[in-house]
């Protein structure tokens, strides 16, 4: 869980730097990709937990 929160923090920081700094739009794109990756990772973990819960 801490890793996902760290990824979200990095994504927000990259997004802010990419939006504010001139010529660093690629950082905004990287921030969005990292944020989406963290959401996918969270969804995969959450899906695994619910399956284990149903098997009991």
C-alpha positions as a Python dict, from the first residue, in 0.01 Angstrom:
ca = {
    (1, 'X'): (0, 0, 0),
    (2, 'X'): (286, 236, 76),
    (3, 'X'): (427, 175, -272),
    (4, 'X'): (98, 277, -435),
    (5, 'X'): (83, 594, -227),
    (6, 'X'): (442, 670, -325),
    (7, 'X'): (353, 624, -693),
    (8, 'X'): (59, 861, -657),
    (9, 'X'): (282, 1119, -487),
    (10, 'X'): (539, 1093, -766),
    (11, 'X'): (266, 1124, -1029),
    (12, 'X'): (127, 1439, -868),
    (13, 'X'): (474, 1594, -839),
    (14, 'X'): (559, 1515, -1202),
    (15, 'X'): (221, 1645, -1314),
    (16, 'X'): (265, 1975, -1132),
    (17, 'X'): (619, 2023, -1262),
    (18, 'X'): (510, 1930, -1614),
    (19, 'X'): (215, 2168, -1609),
    (20, 'X'): (405, 2464, -1463),
    (21, 'X'): (748, 2442, -1624),
    (22, 'X'): (783, 2557, -1981),
    (23, 'X'): (890, 2285, -2224),
    (24, 'X'): (847, 1998, -1977),
    (25, 'X'): (510, 1874, -2100),
    (26, 'X'): (654, 1523, -2121),
    (27, 'X'): (674, 1519, -1739),
    (28, 'X'): (299, 1576, -1725),
    (29, 'X'): (247, 1280, -1958),
    (30, 'X'): (481, 1063, -1748),
    (31, 'X'): (292, 1170, -1435),
    (32, 'X'): (-39, 1065, -1588),
    (33, 'X'): (107, 728, -1693),
    (34, 'X'): (247, 667, -1343),
    (35, 'X'): (-89, 760, -1189),
    (36, 'X'): (-274, 521, -1418),
    (37, 'X'): (-22, 247, -1337),
    (38, 'X'): (-83, 297, -966),
    (39, 'X'): (-459, 274, -1021),
    (40, 'X'): (-416, -51, -1214),
    (41, 'X'): (-189, -189, -942),
    (42, 'X'): (-444, -97, -676),
    (43, 'X'): (-723, -259, -876),
    (44, 'X'): (-524, -579, -917),
    (45, 'X'): (-451, -598, -544),
    (46, 'X'): (-812, -524, -457),
    (47, 'X'): (-935, -788, -701),
    (48, 'X'): (-706, -1050, -552),
    (49, 'X'): (-829, -976, -202),
    (50, 'X'): (-1194, -1009, -296),
    (51, 'X'): (-1135, -1347, -463),
    (52, 'X'): (-960, -1484, -155),
    (53, 'X'): (-1243, -1358, 58),
    (54, 'X'): (-1502, -1536, -156),
    (55, 'X'): (-1316, -1869, -148),
    (56, 'X'): (-1341, -1895, 228),
}
